[in-house]
CSV table of C-alpha atoms in Angstrom, one decimal:
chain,number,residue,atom,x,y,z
C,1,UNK,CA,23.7,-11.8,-48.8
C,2,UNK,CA,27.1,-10.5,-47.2
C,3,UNK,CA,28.5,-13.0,-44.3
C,4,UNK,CA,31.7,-11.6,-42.4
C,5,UNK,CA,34.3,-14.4,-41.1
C,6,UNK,CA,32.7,-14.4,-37.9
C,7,UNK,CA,29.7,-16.1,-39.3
C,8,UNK,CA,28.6,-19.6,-40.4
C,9,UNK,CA,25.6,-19.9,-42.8
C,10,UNK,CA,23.6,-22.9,-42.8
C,11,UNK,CA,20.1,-23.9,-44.9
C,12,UNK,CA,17.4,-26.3,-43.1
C,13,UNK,CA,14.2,-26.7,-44.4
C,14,UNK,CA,14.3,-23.5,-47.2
C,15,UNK,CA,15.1,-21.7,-43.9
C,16,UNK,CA,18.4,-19.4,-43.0
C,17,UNK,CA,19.6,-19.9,-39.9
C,18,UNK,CA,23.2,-18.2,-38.5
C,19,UNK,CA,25.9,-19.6,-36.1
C,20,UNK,CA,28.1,-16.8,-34.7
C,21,UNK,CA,31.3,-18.9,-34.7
C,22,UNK,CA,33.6,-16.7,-32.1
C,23,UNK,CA,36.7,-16.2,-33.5
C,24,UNK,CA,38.7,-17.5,-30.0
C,25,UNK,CA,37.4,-20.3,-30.8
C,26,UNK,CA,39.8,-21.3,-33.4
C,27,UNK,CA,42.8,-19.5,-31.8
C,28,UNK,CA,45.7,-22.0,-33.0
C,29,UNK,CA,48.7,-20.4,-31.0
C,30,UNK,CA,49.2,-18.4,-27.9
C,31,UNK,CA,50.2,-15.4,-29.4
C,32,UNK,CA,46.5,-15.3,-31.3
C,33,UNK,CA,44.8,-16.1,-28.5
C,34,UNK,CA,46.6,-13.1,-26.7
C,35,UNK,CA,45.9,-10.8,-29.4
C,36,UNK,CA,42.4,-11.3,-28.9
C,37,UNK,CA,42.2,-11.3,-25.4
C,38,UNK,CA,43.1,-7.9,-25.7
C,39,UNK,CA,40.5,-6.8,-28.0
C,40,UNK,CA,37.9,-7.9,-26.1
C,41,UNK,CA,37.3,-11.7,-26.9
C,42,UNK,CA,36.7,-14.2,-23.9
C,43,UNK,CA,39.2,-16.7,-22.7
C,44,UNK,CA,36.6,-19.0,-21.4
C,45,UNK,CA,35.6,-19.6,-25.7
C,46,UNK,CA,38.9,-21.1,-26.2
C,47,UNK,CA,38.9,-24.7,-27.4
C,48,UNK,CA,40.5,-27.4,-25.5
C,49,UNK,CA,43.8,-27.5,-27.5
C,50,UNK,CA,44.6,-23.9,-26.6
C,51,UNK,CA,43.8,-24.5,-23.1
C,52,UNK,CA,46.0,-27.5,-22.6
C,53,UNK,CA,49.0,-24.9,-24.3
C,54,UNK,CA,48.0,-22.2,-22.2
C,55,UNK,CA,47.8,-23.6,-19.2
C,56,UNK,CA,50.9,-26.1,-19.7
C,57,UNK,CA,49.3,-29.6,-18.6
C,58,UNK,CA,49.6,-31.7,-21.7
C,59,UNK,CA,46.9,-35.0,-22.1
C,60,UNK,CA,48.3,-37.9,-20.2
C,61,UNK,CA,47.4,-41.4,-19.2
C,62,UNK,CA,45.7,-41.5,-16.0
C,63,UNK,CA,48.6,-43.4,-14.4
C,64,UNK,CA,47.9,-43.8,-10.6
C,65,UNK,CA,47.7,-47.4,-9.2
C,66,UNK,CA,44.4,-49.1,-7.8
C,67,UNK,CA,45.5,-48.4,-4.2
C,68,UNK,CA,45.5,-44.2,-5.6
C,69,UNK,CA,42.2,-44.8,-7.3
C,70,UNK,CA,40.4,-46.4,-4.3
C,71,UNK,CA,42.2,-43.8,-1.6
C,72,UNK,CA,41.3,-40.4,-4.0
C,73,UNK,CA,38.4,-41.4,-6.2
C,74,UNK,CA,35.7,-39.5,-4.1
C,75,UNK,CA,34.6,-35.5,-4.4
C,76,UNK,CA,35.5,-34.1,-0.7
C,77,UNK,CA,35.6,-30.7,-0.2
C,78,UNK,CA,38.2,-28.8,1.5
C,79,UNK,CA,39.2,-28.4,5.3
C,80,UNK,CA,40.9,-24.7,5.3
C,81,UNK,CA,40.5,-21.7,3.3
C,82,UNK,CA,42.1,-23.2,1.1
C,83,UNK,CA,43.2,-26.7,1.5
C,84,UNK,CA,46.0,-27.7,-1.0
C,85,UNK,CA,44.7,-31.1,-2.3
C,86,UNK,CA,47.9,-33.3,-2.2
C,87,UNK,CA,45.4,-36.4,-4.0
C,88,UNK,CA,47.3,-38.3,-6.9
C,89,UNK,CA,43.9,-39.7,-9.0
C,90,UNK,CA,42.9,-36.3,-8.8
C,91,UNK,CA,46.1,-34.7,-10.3
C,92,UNK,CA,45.9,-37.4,-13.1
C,93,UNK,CA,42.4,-37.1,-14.0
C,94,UNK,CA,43.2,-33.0,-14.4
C,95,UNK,CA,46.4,-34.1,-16.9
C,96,UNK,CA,43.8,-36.6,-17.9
C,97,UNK,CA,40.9,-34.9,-18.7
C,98,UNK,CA,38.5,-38.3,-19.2
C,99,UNK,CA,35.4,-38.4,-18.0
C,100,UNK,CA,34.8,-40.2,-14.3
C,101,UNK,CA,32.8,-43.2,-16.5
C,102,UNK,CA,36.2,-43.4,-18.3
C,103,UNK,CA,37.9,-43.8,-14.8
C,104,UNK,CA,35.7,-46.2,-13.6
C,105,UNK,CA,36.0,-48.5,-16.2
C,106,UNK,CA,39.7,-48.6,-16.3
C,107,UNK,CA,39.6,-49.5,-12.7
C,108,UNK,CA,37.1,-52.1,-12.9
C,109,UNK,CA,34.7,-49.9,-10.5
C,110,UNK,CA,31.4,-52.2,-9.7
C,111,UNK,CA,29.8,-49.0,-8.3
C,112,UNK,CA,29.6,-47.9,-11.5
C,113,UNK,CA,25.6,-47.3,-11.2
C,114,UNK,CA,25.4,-45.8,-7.6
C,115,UNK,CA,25.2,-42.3,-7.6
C,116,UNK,CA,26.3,-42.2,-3.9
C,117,UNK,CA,29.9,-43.4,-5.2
C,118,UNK,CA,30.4,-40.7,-8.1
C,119,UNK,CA,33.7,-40.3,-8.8
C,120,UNK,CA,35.9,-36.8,-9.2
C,121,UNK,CA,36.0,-35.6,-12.2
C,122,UNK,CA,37.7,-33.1,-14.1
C,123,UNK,CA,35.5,-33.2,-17.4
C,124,UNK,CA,33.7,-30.4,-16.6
C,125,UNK,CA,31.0,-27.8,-18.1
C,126,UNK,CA,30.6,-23.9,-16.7
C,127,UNK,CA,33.9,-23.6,-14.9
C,128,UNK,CA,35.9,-19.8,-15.4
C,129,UNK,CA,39.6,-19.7,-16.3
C,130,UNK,CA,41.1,-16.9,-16.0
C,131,UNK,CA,45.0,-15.2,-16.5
C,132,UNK,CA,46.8,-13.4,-13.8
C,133,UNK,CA,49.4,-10.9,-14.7
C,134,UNK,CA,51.9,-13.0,-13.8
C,135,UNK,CA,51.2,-15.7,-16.0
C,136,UNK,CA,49.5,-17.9,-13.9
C,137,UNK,CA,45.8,-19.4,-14.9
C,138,UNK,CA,42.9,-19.8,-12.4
C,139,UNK,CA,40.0,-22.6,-13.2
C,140,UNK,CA,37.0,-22.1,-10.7
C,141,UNK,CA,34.1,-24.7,-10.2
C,142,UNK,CA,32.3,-26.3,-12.7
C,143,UNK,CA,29.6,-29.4,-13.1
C,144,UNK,CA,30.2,-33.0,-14.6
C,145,UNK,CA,27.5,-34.1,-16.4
C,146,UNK,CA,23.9,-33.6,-15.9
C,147,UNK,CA,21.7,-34.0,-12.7
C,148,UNK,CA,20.4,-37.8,-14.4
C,149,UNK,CA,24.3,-39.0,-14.6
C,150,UNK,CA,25.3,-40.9,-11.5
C,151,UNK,CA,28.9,-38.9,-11.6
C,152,UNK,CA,26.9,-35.7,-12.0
C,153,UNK,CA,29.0,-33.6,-9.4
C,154,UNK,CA,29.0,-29.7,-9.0
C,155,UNK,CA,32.4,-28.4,-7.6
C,156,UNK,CA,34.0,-25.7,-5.4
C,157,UNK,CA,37.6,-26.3,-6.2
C,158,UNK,CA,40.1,-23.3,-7.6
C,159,UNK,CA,43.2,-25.3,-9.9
C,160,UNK,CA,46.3,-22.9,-10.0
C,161,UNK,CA,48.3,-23.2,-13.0
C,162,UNK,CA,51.8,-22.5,-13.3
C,163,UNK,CA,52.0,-22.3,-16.5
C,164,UNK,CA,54.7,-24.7,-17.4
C,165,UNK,CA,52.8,-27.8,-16.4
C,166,UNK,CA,52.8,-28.1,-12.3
C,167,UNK,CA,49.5,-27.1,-11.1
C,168,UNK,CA,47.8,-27.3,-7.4
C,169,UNK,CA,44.2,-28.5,-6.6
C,170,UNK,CA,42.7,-26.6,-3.6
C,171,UNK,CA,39.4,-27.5,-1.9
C,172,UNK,CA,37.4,-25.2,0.2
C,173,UNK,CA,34.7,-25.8,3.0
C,174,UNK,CA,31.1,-25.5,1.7
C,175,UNK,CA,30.6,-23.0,3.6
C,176,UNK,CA,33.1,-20.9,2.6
C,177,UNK,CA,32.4,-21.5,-1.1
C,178,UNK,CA,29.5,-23.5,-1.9
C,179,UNK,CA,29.6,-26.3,-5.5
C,180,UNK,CA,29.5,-23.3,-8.1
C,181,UNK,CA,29.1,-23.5,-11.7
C,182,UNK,CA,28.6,-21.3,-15.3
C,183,UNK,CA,29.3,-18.0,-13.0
C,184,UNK,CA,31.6,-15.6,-14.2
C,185,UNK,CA,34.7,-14.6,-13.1
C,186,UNK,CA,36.1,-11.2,-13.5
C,187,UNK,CA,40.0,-10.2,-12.3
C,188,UNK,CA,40.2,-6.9,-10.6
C,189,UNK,CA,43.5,-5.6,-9.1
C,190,UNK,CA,44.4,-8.9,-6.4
C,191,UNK,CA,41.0,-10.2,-6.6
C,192,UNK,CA,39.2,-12.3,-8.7
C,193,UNK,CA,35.2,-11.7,-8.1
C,194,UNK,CA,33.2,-14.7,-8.7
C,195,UNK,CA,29.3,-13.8,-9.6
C,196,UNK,CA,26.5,-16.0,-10.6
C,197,UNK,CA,25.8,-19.6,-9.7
C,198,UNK,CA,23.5,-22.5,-11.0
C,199,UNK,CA,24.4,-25.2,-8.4
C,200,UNK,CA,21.9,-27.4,-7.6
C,201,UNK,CA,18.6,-27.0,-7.7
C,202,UNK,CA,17.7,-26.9,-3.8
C,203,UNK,CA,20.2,-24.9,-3.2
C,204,UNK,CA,19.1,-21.7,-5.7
C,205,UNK,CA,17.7,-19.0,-3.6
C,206,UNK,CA,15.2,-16.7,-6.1
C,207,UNK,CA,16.1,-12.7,-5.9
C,208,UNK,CA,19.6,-13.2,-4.6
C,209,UNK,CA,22.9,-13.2,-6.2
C,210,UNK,CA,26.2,-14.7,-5.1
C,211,UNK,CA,29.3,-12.5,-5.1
C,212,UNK,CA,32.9,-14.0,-3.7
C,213,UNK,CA,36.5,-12.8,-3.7
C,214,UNK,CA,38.8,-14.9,-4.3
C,215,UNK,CA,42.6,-13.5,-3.6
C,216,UNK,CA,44.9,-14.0,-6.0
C,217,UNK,CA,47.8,-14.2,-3.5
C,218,UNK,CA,46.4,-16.3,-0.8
C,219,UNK,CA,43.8,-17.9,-2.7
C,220,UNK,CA,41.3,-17.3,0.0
C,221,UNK,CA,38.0,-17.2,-0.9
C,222,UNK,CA,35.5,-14.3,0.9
C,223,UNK,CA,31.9,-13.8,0.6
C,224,UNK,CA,30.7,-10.4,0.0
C,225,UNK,CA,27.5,-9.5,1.3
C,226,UNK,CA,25.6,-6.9,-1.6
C,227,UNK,CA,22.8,-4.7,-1.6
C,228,UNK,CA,20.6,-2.8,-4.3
C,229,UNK,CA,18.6,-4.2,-7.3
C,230,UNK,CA,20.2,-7.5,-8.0
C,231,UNK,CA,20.0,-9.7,-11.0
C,232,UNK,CA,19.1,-12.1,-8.8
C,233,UNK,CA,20.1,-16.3,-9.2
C,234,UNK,CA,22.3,-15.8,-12.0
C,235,UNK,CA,24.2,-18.0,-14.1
C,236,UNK,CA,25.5,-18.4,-17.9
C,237,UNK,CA,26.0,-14.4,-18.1
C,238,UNK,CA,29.1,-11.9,-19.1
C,239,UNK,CA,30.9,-9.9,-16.8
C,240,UNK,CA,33.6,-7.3,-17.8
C,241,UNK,CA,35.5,-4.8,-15.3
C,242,UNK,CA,33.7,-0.8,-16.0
C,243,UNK,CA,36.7,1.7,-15.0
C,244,UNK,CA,36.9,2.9,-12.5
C,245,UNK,CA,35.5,0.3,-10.1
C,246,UNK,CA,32.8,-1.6,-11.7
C,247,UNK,CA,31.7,-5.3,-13.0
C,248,UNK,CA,28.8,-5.1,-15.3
C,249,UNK,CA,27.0,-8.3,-16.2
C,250,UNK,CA,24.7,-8.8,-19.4
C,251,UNK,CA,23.1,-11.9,-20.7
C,252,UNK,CA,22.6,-14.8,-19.0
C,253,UNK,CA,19.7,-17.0,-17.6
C,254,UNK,CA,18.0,-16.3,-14.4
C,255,UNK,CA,16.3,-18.5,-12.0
C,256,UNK,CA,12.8,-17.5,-10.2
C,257,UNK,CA,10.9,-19.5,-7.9
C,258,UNK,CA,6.9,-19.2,-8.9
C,259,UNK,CA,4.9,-21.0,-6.2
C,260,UNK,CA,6.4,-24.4,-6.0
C,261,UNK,CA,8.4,-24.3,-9.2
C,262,UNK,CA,11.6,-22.7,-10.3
C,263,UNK,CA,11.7,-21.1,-13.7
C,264,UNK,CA,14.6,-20.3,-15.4
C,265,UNK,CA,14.0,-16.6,-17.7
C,266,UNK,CA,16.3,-15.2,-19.7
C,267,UNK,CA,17.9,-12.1,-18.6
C,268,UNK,CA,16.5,-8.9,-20.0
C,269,UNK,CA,18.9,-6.6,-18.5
C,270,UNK,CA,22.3,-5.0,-18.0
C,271,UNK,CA,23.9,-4.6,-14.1
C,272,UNK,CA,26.3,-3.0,-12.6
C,273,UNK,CA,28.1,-3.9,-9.1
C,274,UNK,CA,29.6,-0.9,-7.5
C,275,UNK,CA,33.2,-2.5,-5.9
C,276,UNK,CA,33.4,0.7,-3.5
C,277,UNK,CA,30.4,-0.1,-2.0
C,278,UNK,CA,28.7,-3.8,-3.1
C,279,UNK,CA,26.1,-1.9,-4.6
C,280,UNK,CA,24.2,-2.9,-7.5
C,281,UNK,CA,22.3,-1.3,-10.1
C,282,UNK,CA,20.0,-2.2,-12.9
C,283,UNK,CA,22.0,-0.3,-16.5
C,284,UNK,CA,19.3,-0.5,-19.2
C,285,UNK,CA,18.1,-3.9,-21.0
C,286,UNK,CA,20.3,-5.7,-22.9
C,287,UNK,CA,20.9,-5.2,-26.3
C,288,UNK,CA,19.6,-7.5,-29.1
């Protein structure tokens, strides 16, 4: 049996199972990793080392005092569209990258356990990053933890890396941009479109499908309103820009309400959202 050196073949139980190990993965410089962002591969796969070197914010102690701790340890969301979040515990838990337990415990926190007192966290699952032309690296959303962990959090923040280590933090109203995670996010011309969404579970509406812009000069976030056959509540999928003004989507779970109950199906098919007009459209069914 012939394996290329994107594969990984393991034996359990006299059975063959495959791991497709994505090369990005173990991208060990930049120059790699750019190489195969231009062949297709998906920056969201890289590993944690190359994302510290891309984006310029080496791991640090979190070094605020108790006072900055106690003042910035809360999830708020923004005030303006956007609000630049000028929160020190914050900015060291991004250079950080600890978990909010992590936080707590080096702060002697006794509301450890309450899950009305979770902490921010920038230890996160599902979020997008994604590079601008001019160098700079977008990180949208993301969750911490699951719904059982008393720091389980989903957020609507955008970070803004410079590239060389300085970075901004900016919070957005809910109702501008509601607590978004595993969506995708796909760079067209000045605009980054955000698609998809778990978020939390009362808060998933069956047969729709959120869509925002977010402007890469303003960093303004829009809602755009869509029409046509819609994948529906979509999270965990790929998106890739179609010349000449298209995002098509494939893979991905989908969430359906039945009765009382929310299921969450596997996506059997390919879409395509026209940017000239919102519209989408149903491809074909995805590949095997």
């Amino acid at each position: 049996m012939c394996l290329d050196d994107r594969d990984r073949f393991y034996r359990v139980d006299q059975k063959f199972f495959f791991d497709v190990l994505k090369v990005i993965t173990m991208a060990s410089n930049i120059e790699i990793l750019r190489m195969l962002v231009e062949a297709g591969e998906d920056l969201n796969e890289i590993n944690d080392e190359m994302r510290r070197l891309l984006t310029g914010v080496s791991h640090s102690a979190i070094q605020v005092s108790a006072e900055d701790y106690s003042v910035g340890k809360h999830p708020r969301f923004g005030k303006t569209n956007p609000e630049i979040m000028e929160i020190d515990f914050w900015k060291a838990m991004v250079c950080n990258g600890d978990s909010a337990y992590i936080a707590k415990s080096m702060f002697g926190d006794a509301d450890n356990d309450n899950r009305n007192k979770l902490v921010w966290c920038y230890q996160r699952f599902g979020r997008t990053i994604t590079q601008l032309p001019d160098g700079k690296i977008i990180e949208i959303g993301g969750e911490h933890e699951d719904y059982y962990d008393p720091d389980f959090c989903i957020y609507n923040d955008v970070v803004v890396y410079q590239g060389d280590g300085n970075f901004q933090i900016l919070g957005y109203p809910r109702e501008i941009f509601p607590p978004t995670d595993f969506h995708s996010a796909t760079l067209v011309g000045k605009y980054i479109y955000i698609i998809g969404n778990l978020g939390y579970y009362n808060e998933r509406i069956s047969g729709e499908t959120p869509v925002y812009q977010l402007h890469c000069d303003t960093f303004k976030i829009k809602k755009v309103e869509t029409t046509g056959e819609k994948p529906g509540w979509i999270s965990r999928h790929k998106a890739f820009y179609k010349e000449p003004n298209k995002i098509q989507i494939a893979g991905g779970k989908v969430c359906v309400t039945v009765g009382e109950e929310q299921e969450y199906l596997d996506n059997l098919f390919d879409y395509a959202l026209d940017l000239t007009n919102f519209n989408w459209i149903r491809v074909h069914a995805c590949r095997d």
